[in-house]
Amino acid sequence: MRELQPGVAAPYGAHFDGSGVNFVLFSANATRVELCLFDAEQRETRLPLPARSGDIWHGYLPGGRPGLRYAYRVHGPFAPAQGLRFNPQKLLLDPAARAVEGPVDDDPRLHGGYQQADEHDSATLMPKCIVVDETYDWQDDRAPATPWGETVIYEAHVRGLTLQHPAIPPALRGSFAALGHPAMIAYFTHLGITALELLPVQQHTTEPRLQQLGLQNYWGYNVLAPYAPDHRYASQSSPLREFRDAVKALHRAGIEVILDVVFNHSAELDIDGPTLSLRGIDNPSYYWLNPDGDYTNVTGCGNTLRLDQPSGVAWVMDCLRFWARECHVDGFRFDLGTVLGRRPAFDRDAPLFQAMLADDTLSRCKLIAEPWDIGPGGYQVGGVPGRFAEWNDHYRDDMRRFWLLGDLPLGAFAQRFAASSEVFDRRGRAPYASVNMLTAHDGFTLQDLVSYNQRHNQPNGEDNRDGNGRNYSYNHGVEGPTDDAEVRQRRGRSQRALLATLLLSQGTPMLLAGDEHGHSQHGNNNAYCQDNATTWLDWQSADRALLDYTAALIRLRRQIPALRQDRWWQEGDGCVQWLNAQGQPLGASQWEHAPPQLQIRLSQRWLVVINAGPETVDMTLPAGDWQLVTPFVQEDSQADLPAWRQPAHSLCVLADNN
C-alpha cells in the first residue's frame, strides 16, 4: 500500500504539481483524517493524512495524477449536544474540491445519526471528488473592467438561457460552452449588456424533499462544492476548462462575468439532512449552532454557515480568489449576504467583510450583496460596507407600485429614480451601490408582473403556499394569458414604461434574462424547482420588438452623462431638474400630492416625460427644440410645442436639439 508524505499545509484542496498531488483539509476538532482513494470499480483505499499544522491536515501522494477520485473520512467524537458529529462511516467531500462526480440521491444511509452515530457506510452512495489539472492557457485575456457607472447587468441561468436557442448546436445547449457561442455573443452585444450575472454555477444537489416530489433544484442555491463548476453544465469532460473558455469568449466581447455565490448555508440542510462534507469534517467550526447543538437557521434552508472565525474567513476567501484568479471572474453576488456579517448579530465590520475589502484580488472585482436574511436584524439594505453594491428591493417594489398600482407619490418615485440616495448616499458610497431591478430570478418575470395579480405556484408541490405573496403586480383586467387586444396593449405599455424607468434611472440596472422578449413563467414566482419549459427561455416566441426597444434604451442610457458619471446629483449641478406637468419646478406639496405626471431633465439635454395616470394628459414642455429619440419616435405622443399630449401609463424621452 502506498503511504503519504507530509506534503505542505496550503493551499486548500487537492493540487497536482506535475509529480504528485498534495491534499489539504481543515478540521480543528478531528482526531484523525483518512484520505480515501477510489479506482474505476469504486474500490476504496484509505491513507491517513500524516501531518497536522495547527488545524490543517495534509499529505502528499507521489505519483498522484489528475483524474484521481478521492474523498475523506474524519474521526472524532460524536457528541451532538456539543455540536460534534464526527462519523468515519460517512464519506465526506473536500470543501475545496475543484471537481465532483456523481449525484446525491435521497437515501437514509447518508444521515450521520441523531443521538447515536449511524453505522451505515455511505461510500457507495456518495459522489467523489476528482483531482484536476488546473493549468490553462488564458492567451491574451483581459478583464473588461467596466466602470460601475457604465454597467448594465443581465441575470441569467446557464441552462435556462440557452437550452432552447435554435442557433446553438444541440450538444452545446444549456452548457458553459453555449454562453461563449457566437450566437450568444452576438445577442449580448446587440442587447448592450456589459455584465452577465450567472445563478450559481457551482456543483449543487437537489434536496430530499424535492426528490420525493419528483422535482429538481433548478436555480442551484443548494451548493455541494463551492469551488467546482457543475458538471451538468459542461458539454465535454472538463467543466473547469469549459467554464474558462466561456469567460474568455465573453471577455473578448467586452462582457464581464459575475457569479452568484452561496456562502450562507450548505446542502447538508438541517438536523434531518445528509452528512456530505462540512457536518462531518468539523460541524461547530463551519455552522452556527444553538446551545443544544442544533442548527441556527437564519437562511430558511436548515443551517447557517459560521463565517466569523479565521477558519471560515480563510475558506471563503480562498474560494473567491480561486474564481477570480484561476477563472478570471469579474465579480460576485452574495446570496443572503447578511450572513457574511453575522457574529451572530450583523456587523458591517465583521471579519469576512474586512478581509474582502482589504484583499488585492477582490479589490478588482465587483461585489454585490443581497442584503438580507430571515434572522434577527437580517434586513440590511443600505447597511453593507465599503465597495459593495446591494440589491435594492425598495426600487423594485416602489417602481411596481408607481406604474402598476398608482399608489406611490412623486417624491418616492424620484428618490428611487435617483439611486435611492436617502438609503445609499452615506459613508462615501456612490450611486452604483443601488442595484436597481424590477424582477429577478426570485419572483415574477416582467411579463407575469403585468399579467397576474396572484402567484400560481401549484407545480412546486406546496399547495401554492411558497413564493412571495406581496408582488405589487397588476393583470390589467384578466388573470394570465388573453387574446383581448386592449388588455395586451395595456400590458405592453406597462412593460415598456417599467423597462424605460429601469434603464434610465441612476444606479446600476439589472435586467432579468427573458424580460426583454416577454418570457412568462405562467405566474410561478418561485420557480426554483422547475427545470422545464417554465423557466427555459423560448427563443422562437421572443418578442423582437420588445428586445429592440430594450436594446435602444441601453444605447440611450450610454448617451446621458448624468446616468454614466456615477456621482450623486446635487441641486444646480446640471445633472437633473424635476419638473411638473407644466414644465415648472415641482413645488413642495406636489412631491406628495400631485397627480402622477412628471418631467425629468437629465444633463440639460434629455427630457423624460412621465404619465403614470389612467388618462392621456396635456403637458407643457420646458423651453427647447425637443425631438423624440429612439426608441420613442413611433410613440403616439402628440406635440404642438411646447404643448404635449402624453398617453396614459407611458413614458417617452426627448432631446433638445439646441
Coordinates of C-alpha atoms in Angstrom, one line a residue, residues 88-604:
P88 CA -16.0 7.9 9.9
Q89 CA -18.7 5.7 8.4
K90 CA -19.7 8.7 6.3
L91 CA -17.6 9.6 3.3
L92 CA -17.1 13.3 3.0
L93 CA -16.4 15.6 0.1
D94 CA -13.5 18.0 0.1
P95 CA -14.9 21.6 0.7
A96 CA -12.3 22.8 -1.7
A97 CA -12.7 20.2 -4.4
R98 CA -12.3 21.5 -8.0
A99 CA -14.5 18.8 -9.5
V100 CA -17.2 16.5 -8.2
E101 CA -18.7 13.5 -10.0
G102 CA -21.9 11.7 -9.2
P103 CA -25.3 12.6 -7.8
V104 CA -26.6 12.8 -4.2
D105 CA -29.7 10.7 -4.0
D106 CA -32.2 10.7 -1.2
D107 CA -31.1 7.8 1.0
P108 CA -31.3 7.4 4.8
R109 CA -27.8 5.9 4.9
L110 CA -26.4 9.3 4.2
H111 CA -27.6 10.6 7.5
G112 CA -24.9 10.7 10.2
G113 CA -27.2 9.9 13.1
Y114 CA -29.2 11.7 15.7
Q115 CA -28.1 10.9 19.3
Q116 CA -26.0 7.9 18.2
A117 CA -23.7 7.7 15.2
D118 CA -25.3 5.9 12.2
E119 CA -23.4 2.8 11.4
H120 CA -24.2 2.6 7.7
D121 CA -21.3 3.2 5.4
S122 CA -22.1 5.9 2.8
A123 CA -19.2 5.4 0.3
T124 CA -21.2 3.7 -2.4
L125 CA -23.9 6.4 -2.3
M126 CA -21.6 9.4 -2.3
P127 CA -20.3 11.4 -5.2
K128 CA -16.5 11.6 -5.4
C129 CA -14.1 14.5 -5.7
I130 CA -11.7 14.5 -8.7
V131 CA -8.2 15.8 -8.9
V132 CA -7.9 18.2 -11.8
D133 CA -5.0 19.7 -13.7
E134 CA -5.6 23.5 -13.2
T135 CA -3.2 24.7 -15.9
Y136 CA -4.9 26.7 -18.6
D137 CA -3.8 29.0 -21.4
W138 CA -5.6 32.3 -21.0
Q139 CA -3.7 33.7 -24.0
D140 CA -4.3 37.5 -24.1
D141 CA -7.4 37.5 -21.9
R142 CA -8.0 40.9 -20.2
A143 CA -10.8 41.8 -17.8
P144 CA -13.2 44.3 -19.4
A145 CA -13.1 46.4 -16.1
T146 CA -16.3 48.2 -17.0
P147 CA -16.7 51.2 -14.7
W148 CA -19.7 50.9 -12.4
G149 CA -21.4 53.9 -14.0
E150 CA -21.5 52.1 -17.3
T151 CA -22.5 48.7 -16.0
V152 CA -25.7 47.0 -17.1
I153 CA -26.2 43.6 -15.5
Y154 CA -28.0 40.7 -17.1
E155 CA -29.1 38.0 -14.6
A156 CA -29.3 34.5 -16.2
H157 CA -29.3 30.8 -15.6
V158 CA -26.7 28.8 -17.6
R159 CA -29.1 26.1 -18.6
G160 CA -32.3 28.1 -19.0
L161 CA -30.8 30.8 -21.1
T162 CA -29.6 28.6 -23.9
L163 CA -31.3 25.3 -23.8
Q164 CA -33.9 26.2 -26.5
H165 CA -31.7 28.6 -28.5
P166 CA -32.1 27.4 -32.2
A167 CA -28.8 28.9 -33.4
I168 CA -26.7 26.9 -30.8
P169 CA -25.8 23.3 -31.7
P170 CA -28.0 20.9 -29.6
A171 CA -25.0 19.3 -28.0
L172 CA -23.9 22.7 -26.5
R173 CA -27.3 24.0 -25.4
G174 CA -27.6 24.6 -21.7
S175 CA -23.9 24.4 -21.1
F176 CA -21.0 26.7 -20.3
A177 CA -19.9 26.4 -23.9
A178 CA -23.2 27.9 -25.1
L179 CA -22.5 31.1 -23.1
G180 CA -19.5 31.8 -25.3
H181 CA -21.0 30.6 -28.6
P182 CA -21.0 33.3 -31.3
A183 CA -24.9 33.3 -31.3
M184 CA -25.0 34.3 -27.7
I185 CA -22.1 36.8 -28.0
A186 CA -24.0 38.4 -30.9
Y187 CA -27.1 38.6 -28.8
F188 CA -25.4 40.1 -25.8
T189 CA -23.7 42.6 -28.0
H190 CA -27.0 43.6 -29.7
L191 CA -28.7 44.0 -26.4
G192 CA -25.9 46.0 -25.0
I193 CA -25.5 44.5 -21.5
T194 CA -22.0 44.8 -20.0
A195 CA -22.1 42.0 -17.3
L196 CA -23.5 38.5 -17.3
E197 CA -24.5 37.6 -13.7
L198 CA -25.0 33.8 -13.5
L199 CA -27.1 32.0 -11.0
P200 CA -24.9 29.5 -9.1
V201 CA -22.6 27.6 -11.4
Q202 CA -21.0 25.6 -8.5
Q203 CA -21.8 21.9 -8.0
H204 CA -25.2 21.7 -6.3
T205 CA -27.7 19.0 -5.4
T206 CA -31.4 18.6 -5.1
E207 CA -33.0 18.5 -1.6
P208 CA -34.5 15.2 -0.5
R209 CA -38.0 16.8 -0.2
L210 CA -37.9 17.8 -3.9
Q211 CA -36.6 14.4 -4.9
Q212 CA -39.6 12.8 -3.2
L213 CA -41.8 15.1 -5.2
G214 CA -40.1 14.2 -8.5
L215 CA -38.7 17.8 -8.8
Q216 CA -35.1 19.2 -9.1
N217 CA -33.4 22.1 -7.6
Y218 CA -33.1 24.2 -10.8
W219 CA -31.7 27.5 -9.5
G220 CA -28.7 25.9 -7.9
Y221 CA -28.6 27.5 -4.4
N222 CA -28.3 24.2 -2.6
V223 CA -24.5 24.2 -3.1
L224 CA -22.5 21.0 -2.6
A225 CA -19.0 22.0 -3.7
P226 CA -18.4 25.8 -3.9
Y227 CA -15.1 25.5 -5.9
A228 CA -16.4 23.1 -8.5
P229 CA -18.1 24.1 -11.7
D230 CA -21.2 22.0 -12.0
H231 CA -20.6 19.1 -14.4
R232 CA -24.2 19.2 -15.5
Y233 CA -23.4 22.5 -17.3
A234 CA -20.5 21.0 -19.2
S235 CA -20.8 19.7 -22.7
Q236 CA -17.4 17.9 -22.5
S237 CA -15.2 16.2 -19.9
S238 CA -13.7 19.2 -18.2
P239 CA -16.3 21.6 -16.6
L240 CA -13.5 23.9 -15.4
R241 CA -11.9 24.3 -18.8
E242 CA -15.2 24.8 -20.5
F243 CA -16.2 27.5 -17.9
R244 CA -12.9 29.3 -18.5
D245 CA -13.4 29.1 -22.3
A246 CA -16.8 30.8 -21.8
V247 CA -15.3 33.6 -19.7
K248 CA -12.5 34.1 -22.2
A249 CA -15.0 34.4 -25.1
L250 CA -17.2 36.8 -23.1
H251 CA -14.2 39.0 -22.2
R252 CA -13.3 39.3 -25.8
A253 CA -16.7 40.8 -26.4
G254 CA -16.2 43.2 -23.5
I255 CA -18.7 41.4 -21.2
E256 CA -17.9 40.8 -17.6
V257 CA -18.9 37.6 -15.7
I258 CA -20.4 37.9 -12.2
L259 CA -21.1 34.7 -10.2
D260 CA -23.9 34.3 -7.7
V261 CA -22.3 32.6 -4.8
V262 CA -23.8 30.9 -1.8
F263 CA -21.9 31.3 1.5
N264 CA -24.9 31.3 3.8
H265 CA -25.9 27.6 4.0
S266 CA -24.9 24.2 2.6
A267 CA -26.6 21.3 1.0
E268 CA -26.4 19.4 4.3
L269 CA -29.6 21.3 5.4
D270 CA -31.0 20.8 9.0
I271 CA -30.6 18.1 11.6
D272 CA -32.6 15.7 9.3
G273 CA -30.3 16.4 6.3
P274 CA -27.5 14.2 4.9
T275 CA -23.9 14.3 6.1
L276 CA -21.9 15.1 3.0
S277 CA -19.0 17.3 3.9
L278 CA -18.8 20.2 6.5
R279 CA -21.0 18.5 9.1
G280 CA -18.7 15.5 9.3
I281 CA -15.4 17.5 8.9
D282 CA -15.9 20.0 11.7
N283 CA -19.5 20.8 12.5
P284 CA -19.1 23.6 15.1
S285 CA -16.4 25.3 13.1
Y286 CA -18.5 25.6 9.9
Y287 CA -22.0 26.2 11.3
W288 CA -23.8 28.4 13.7
L289 CA -25.2 26.1 16.4
N290 CA -27.8 26.6 19.2
P291 CA -26.9 25.8 22.8
D292 CA -28.4 22.3 22.4
G293 CA -26.2 21.6 19.4
D294 CA -29.0 22.0 16.8
Y295 CA -28.6 24.4 13.8
T296 CA -29.3 28.1 13.8
N297 CA -31.4 28.7 10.8
V298 CA -31.4 32.3 9.6
T299 CA -31.4 31.3 5.9
G300 CA -34.6 29.3 5.7
C301 CA -32.6 26.4 4.4
G302 CA -31.9 24.5 7.6
N303 CA -28.4 25.6 8.6
T304 CA -26.3 28.8 8.6
L305 CA -22.6 28.9 7.8
R306 CA -20.4 30.4 10.5
L307 CA -18.1 32.9 8.9
D308 CA -16.8 35.0 11.9
Q309 CA -13.8 32.8 12.7
P310 CA -10.5 32.7 11.0
S311 CA -11.1 29.3 9.5
G312 CA -14.4 30.2 7.9
V313 CA -13.0 33.5 6.6
A314 CA -9.9 31.7 5.1
W315 CA -12.1 29.1 3.4
V316 CA -14.4 31.7 1.8
M317 CA -11.6 34.0 0.8
D318 CA -9.6 31.1 -0.8
C319 CA -12.7 30.1 -2.8
L320 CA -13.3 33.6 -4.0
R321 CA -9.7 34.0 -5.0
F322 CA -9.9 30.8 -6.9
W323 CA -12.8 32.0 -9.0
A324 CA -11.2 35.4 -9.5
R325 CA -7.6 34.4 -10.2
E326 CA -8.0 31.0 -11.8
C327 CA -11.2 31.5 -13.6
H328 CA -10.9 35.3 -14.3
V329 CA -14.4 36.0 -12.9
D330 CA -15.1 39.7 -12.6
G331 CA -17.4 39.9 -9.6
F332 CA -19.6 38.1 -7.1
R333 CA -23.2 38.5 -6.0
F334 CA -23.6 37.1 -2.4
D335 CA -26.9 35.3 -1.8
L336 CA -28.4 36.2 1.6
G337 CA -25.4 38.5 2.2
T338 CA -26.3 39.5 5.7
V339 CA -24.9 36.1 6.8
L340 CA -21.4 37.2 5.8
G341 CA -21.5 39.8 8.6
R342 CA -23.1 37.7 11.4
R343 CA -21.3 37.4 14.7
P344 CA -24.1 36.3 15.3
A345 CA -25.7 39.8 15.2
F346 CA -25.0 41.6 12.0
D347 CA -21.8 43.7 12.0
R348 CA -20.7 45.7 8.9
D349 CA -17.2 45.5 10.3
A350 CA -17.3 41.7 10.6
P351 CA -14.0 39.8 9.7
L352 CA -15.1 38.4 6.4
F353 CA -16.2 41.9 5.1
Q354 CA -12.9 43.3 6.3
A355 CA -10.9 40.6 4.6
M356 CA -12.8 41.0 1.3
L357 CA -12.4 44.8 1.3
A358 CA -8.6 44.5 2.0
D359 CA -7.8 41.8 -0.5
D360 CA -5.9 42.9 -3.5
T361 CA -7.5 40.3 -5.9
L362 CA -11.1 41.2 -4.8
S363 CA -10.4 44.9 -5.0
R364 CA -10.6 44.5 -8.7
C365 CA -13.9 42.6 -8.5
K366 CA -17.5 43.9 -8.4
L367 CA -19.0 42.9 -5.1
I368 CA -22.8 42.8 -4.8
A369 CA -24.8 41.8 -1.7
E370 CA -28.3 40.5 -1.3
P371 CA -28.6 42.5 1.9
W372 CA -31.0 40.4 3.9
D373 CA -31.6 37.0 5.6
I374 CA -34.5 35.9 7.8
G375 CA -32.8 36.2 11.2
P376 CA -33.0 39.0 13.8
G377 CA -31.7 42.2 12.3
G378 CA -31.4 40.4 8.9
Y379 CA -32.8 43.2 6.7
Q380 CA -29.7 45.4 6.0
V381 CA -30.5 47.3 2.8
G382 CA -28.0 50.3 2.9
G383 CA -26.1 48.7 5.7
V384 CA -23.5 46.6 3.8
P385 CA -20.0 48.1 4.0
G386 CA -17.5 49.7 1.7
R387 CA -17.4 49.0 -2.0
F388 CA -20.3 46.6 -2.1
A389 CA -23.3 47.3 -4.2
E390 CA -26.7 46.0 -3.0
W391 CA -29.9 44.6 -4.4
N392 CA -32.4 47.3 -3.8
D393 CA -35.8 45.9 -3.1
H394 CA -37.1 49.5 -2.4
Y395 CA -36.6 50.2 -6.0
R396 CA -38.3 47.0 -7.1
D397 CA -41.4 47.5 -5.0
D398 CA -41.8 51.2 -5.4
M399 CA -41.4 51.3 -9.2
R400 CA -44.0 48.5 -9.4
R401 CA -46.4 50.5 -7.2
F402 CA -45.9 53.7 -9.2
W403 CA -46.6 52.2 -12.6
L404 CA -49.0 49.3 -11.8
L405 CA -50.9 50.3 -8.7
G406 CA -50.7 54.1 -8.8
D407 CA -50.3 54.5 -5.1
L408 CA -46.8 56.0 -4.9
P409 CA -46.2 59.7 -4.6
L410 CA -43.8 61.6 -7.0
G411 CA -41.4 62.2 -4.2
A412 CA -40.9 58.5 -3.5
F413 CA -40.6 57.8 -7.3
A414 CA -37.9 60.5 -7.6
Q415 CA -35.9 59.0 -4.7
R416 CA -35.8 55.6 -6.4
F417 CA -35.0 57.2 -9.8
A418 CA -32.1 59.0 -8.1
A419 CA -30.4 55.8 -6.9
S420 CA -32.3 55.8 -3.6
S421 CA -29.9 58.4 -2.3
E422 CA -31.6 58.5 1.1
V423 CA -30.5 54.9 1.6
F424 CA -27.1 54.7 -0.1
D425 CA -25.6 58.2 0.0
R426 CA -23.6 57.7 3.2
R427 CA -20.2 56.6 4.3
G428 CA -18.7 57.7 1.0
R429 CA -20.7 55.3 -1.2
A430 CA -21.5 56.1 -4.8
P431 CA -24.8 55.7 -6.8
Y432 CA -23.7 52.4 -8.2
A433 CA -24.4 50.9 -4.7
S434 CA -28.1 50.7 -5.7
V435 CA -28.6 47.7 -7.9
N436 CA -31.9 48.6 -9.4
M437 CA -34.2 45.8 -10.5
L438 CA -37.8 45.3 -11.5
T439 CA -37.6 41.5 -11.4
A440 CA -35.0 38.8 -10.6
H441 CA -34.9 35.0 -10.7
D442 CA -36.8 35.1 -7.4
G443 CA -40.2 36.4 -8.3
F444 CA -42.4 37.2 -11.3
T445 CA -40.9 37.8 -14.7
L446 CA -41.8 41.2 -16.2
Q447 CA -44.4 39.6 -18.4
D448 CA -46.0 37.9 -15.5
L449 CA -45.8 41.1 -13.4
V450 CA -48.2 42.7 -15.9
S451 CA -50.3 39.5 -16.4
Y452 CA -51.1 38.1 -12.9
N453 CA -52.4 39.5 -9.7
Q454 CA -51.7 36.3 -7.8
R455 CA -48.9 33.8 -7.7
H456 CA -49.6 30.4 -9.4
N457 CA -47.0 28.1 -7.8
Q458 CA -49.0 24.9 -7.7
P459 CA -46.4 22.9 -9.7
N460 CA -43.9 23.4 -6.9
G461 CA -45.8 20.9 -4.7
E462 CA -46.5 23.2 -1.7
D463 CA -50.2 24.0 -2.4
N464 CA -49.3 27.5 -3.6
R465 CA -48.0 28.5 -0.2
D466 CA -44.5 29.2 -1.4
G467 CA -43.2 32.4 -3.0
N468 CA -43.8 36.0 -2.2
G469 CA -47.5 36.9 -1.7
R470 CA -46.9 40.6 -2.0
N471 CA -45.9 41.3 -5.6
Y472 CA -47.3 44.7 -6.4
S473 CA -48.4 43.2 -9.8
Y474 CA -51.4 44.0 -12.0
N475 CA -53.0 41.8 -14.5
H476 CA -54.7 44.7 -16.4
G477 CA -58.1 43.1 -16.0
V478 CA -57.5 39.4 -17.0
E479 CA -55.5 36.9 -15.0
G480 CA -53.0 35.2 -17.2
P481 CA -52.8 34.9 -21.0
T482 CA -55.5 36.6 -23.0
D483 CA -56.5 37.3 -26.6
D484 CA -58.1 40.6 -25.6
A485 CA -56.2 43.1 -27.8
E486 CA -56.9 46.1 -25.4
V487 CA -55.6 44.2 -22.4
R488 CA -52.5 43.1 -24.3
Q489 CA -51.8 46.6 -25.5
R490 CA -52.1 48.0 -21.9
R491 CA -49.8 45.3 -20.6
G492 CA -47.3 46.1 -23.3
R493 CA -47.4 49.8 -22.5
S494 CA -46.7 49.0 -18.8
Q495 CA -43.8 46.7 -19.7
R496 CA -42.2 49.4 -21.8
A497 CA -42.7 52.1 -19.1
L498 CA -41.1 49.9 -16.5
L499 CA -38.2 48.9 -18.7
A500 CA -37.6 52.6 -19.6
T501 CA -37.7 53.6 -16.0
L502 CA -35.2 50.8 -15.0
L503 CA -32.7 51.7 -17.7
L504 CA -32.9 55.4 -17.3
S505 CA -32.6 55.5 -13.5
Q506 CA -29.5 56.5 -11.7
G507 CA -27.7 53.5 -10.1
T508 CA -26.8 50.1 -11.6
P509 CA -29.6 48.5 -13.7
M510 CA -30.1 44.7 -13.6
L511 CA -32.2 43.1 -16.2
L512 CA -33.6 39.6 -15.8
A513 CA -32.9 37.4 -18.8
G514 CA -36.0 37.0 -20.9
D515 CA -37.7 40.1 -19.7
E516 CA -36.6 41.8 -22.9
H517 CA -38.5 39.4 -25.0
G518 CA -41.6 38.7 -22.9
H519 CA -40.7 35.4 -21.2
S520 CA -43.5 34.1 -18.9
Q521 CA -43.4 31.5 -16.1
H522 CA -47.2 31.2 -16.2
G523 CA -47.5 33.1 -12.9
N524 CA -45.0 31.0 -11.0
N525 CA -43.0 33.4 -8.8
N526 CA -40.8 30.8 -7.1
A527 CA -39.7 28.6 -10.0
Y528 CA -36.6 27.3 -8.1
C529 CA -37.6 23.7 -8.8
Q530 CA -38.9 24.0 -12.4
D531 CA -36.2 22.7 -14.7
N532 CA -38.5 22.7 -17.7
A533 CA -40.2 24.9 -20.2
T534 CA -41.5 27.1 -17.4
T535 CA -38.0 28.6 -16.9
W536 CA -36.2 27.8 -20.2
L537 CA -36.3 30.9 -22.4
D538 CA -38.4 30.3 -25.5
W539 CA -36.3 32.0 -28.2
Q540 CA -38.7 31.1 -31.0
S541 CA -41.5 33.1 -29.5
A542 CA -39.4 36.1 -28.4
D543 CA -41.0 39.5 -28.8
R544 CA -38.4 41.0 -31.2
A545 CA -39.9 44.5 -30.9
L546 CA -39.6 44.4 -27.1
L547 CA -36.0 43.2 -27.5
D548 CA -35.1 46.1 -29.9
Y549 CA -36.8 48.5 -27.6
T550 CA -34.7 47.3 -24.6
A551 CA -31.5 47.5 -26.6
A552 CA -32.3 51.0 -27.7
L553 CA -32.9 52.0 -24.1
I554 CA -29.5 50.7 -23.1
R555 CA -27.9 52.7 -26.0
L556 CA -29.8 55.8 -24.9
R557 CA -28.5 55.3 -21.3
R558 CA -24.9 55.4 -22.6
Q559 CA -25.5 58.8 -24.1
I560 CA -26.7 60.6 -20.9
P561 CA -23.8 61.8 -18.7
A562 CA -26.0 62.1 -15.6
L563 CA -26.5 58.3 -15.7
R564 CA -22.9 57.3 -16.5
Q565 CA -20.8 59.5 -14.3
D566 CA -21.7 57.7 -11.0
R567 CA -21.9 60.7 -8.7
W568 CA -24.8 61.9 -6.6
W569 CA -27.0 64.5 -8.2
Q570 CA -26.9 67.9 -6.5
E571 CA -29.2 70.9 -6.9
G572 CA -27.9 73.2 -9.6
D573 CA -25.2 70.8 -10.9
G574 CA -26.9 70.5 -14.3
C575 CA -27.5 66.7 -13.9
V576 CA -31.2 66.8 -13.1
Q577 CA -34.2 69.0 -12.9
W578 CA -37.6 67.8 -11.5
L579 CA -40.4 69.5 -13.4
N580 CA -44.2 69.2 -13.1
A581 CA -46.7 68.7 -16.0
Q582 CA -46.5 72.4 -16.8
G583 CA -42.7 72.3 -17.1
Q584 CA -42.1 74.2 -13.9
P585 CA -40.1 73.0 -10.8
L586 CA -42.1 70.8 -8.6
G587 CA -43.5 72.6 -5.6
A588 CA -43.2 71.2 -2.1
S589 CA -46.7 69.9 -1.9
Q590 CA -46.5 68.4 -5.4
W591 CA -43.9 65.8 -4.3
E592 CA -46.6 64.2 -2.1
H593 CA -49.9 65.1 -3.5
A594 CA -49.7 65.9 -7.3
P595 CA -51.1 63.6 -10.0
P596 CA -48.6 61.0 -11.3
Q597 CA -47.1 63.2 -14.1
L598 CA -43.5 64.3 -14.1
Q599 CA -40.8 65.6 -16.4
I600 CA -37.1 64.8 -15.5
R601 CA -34.5 66.8 -17.4
L602 CA -31.1 65.0 -17.4
S603 CA -27.8 66.6 -18.3
Q604 CA -29.8 69.6 -19.6

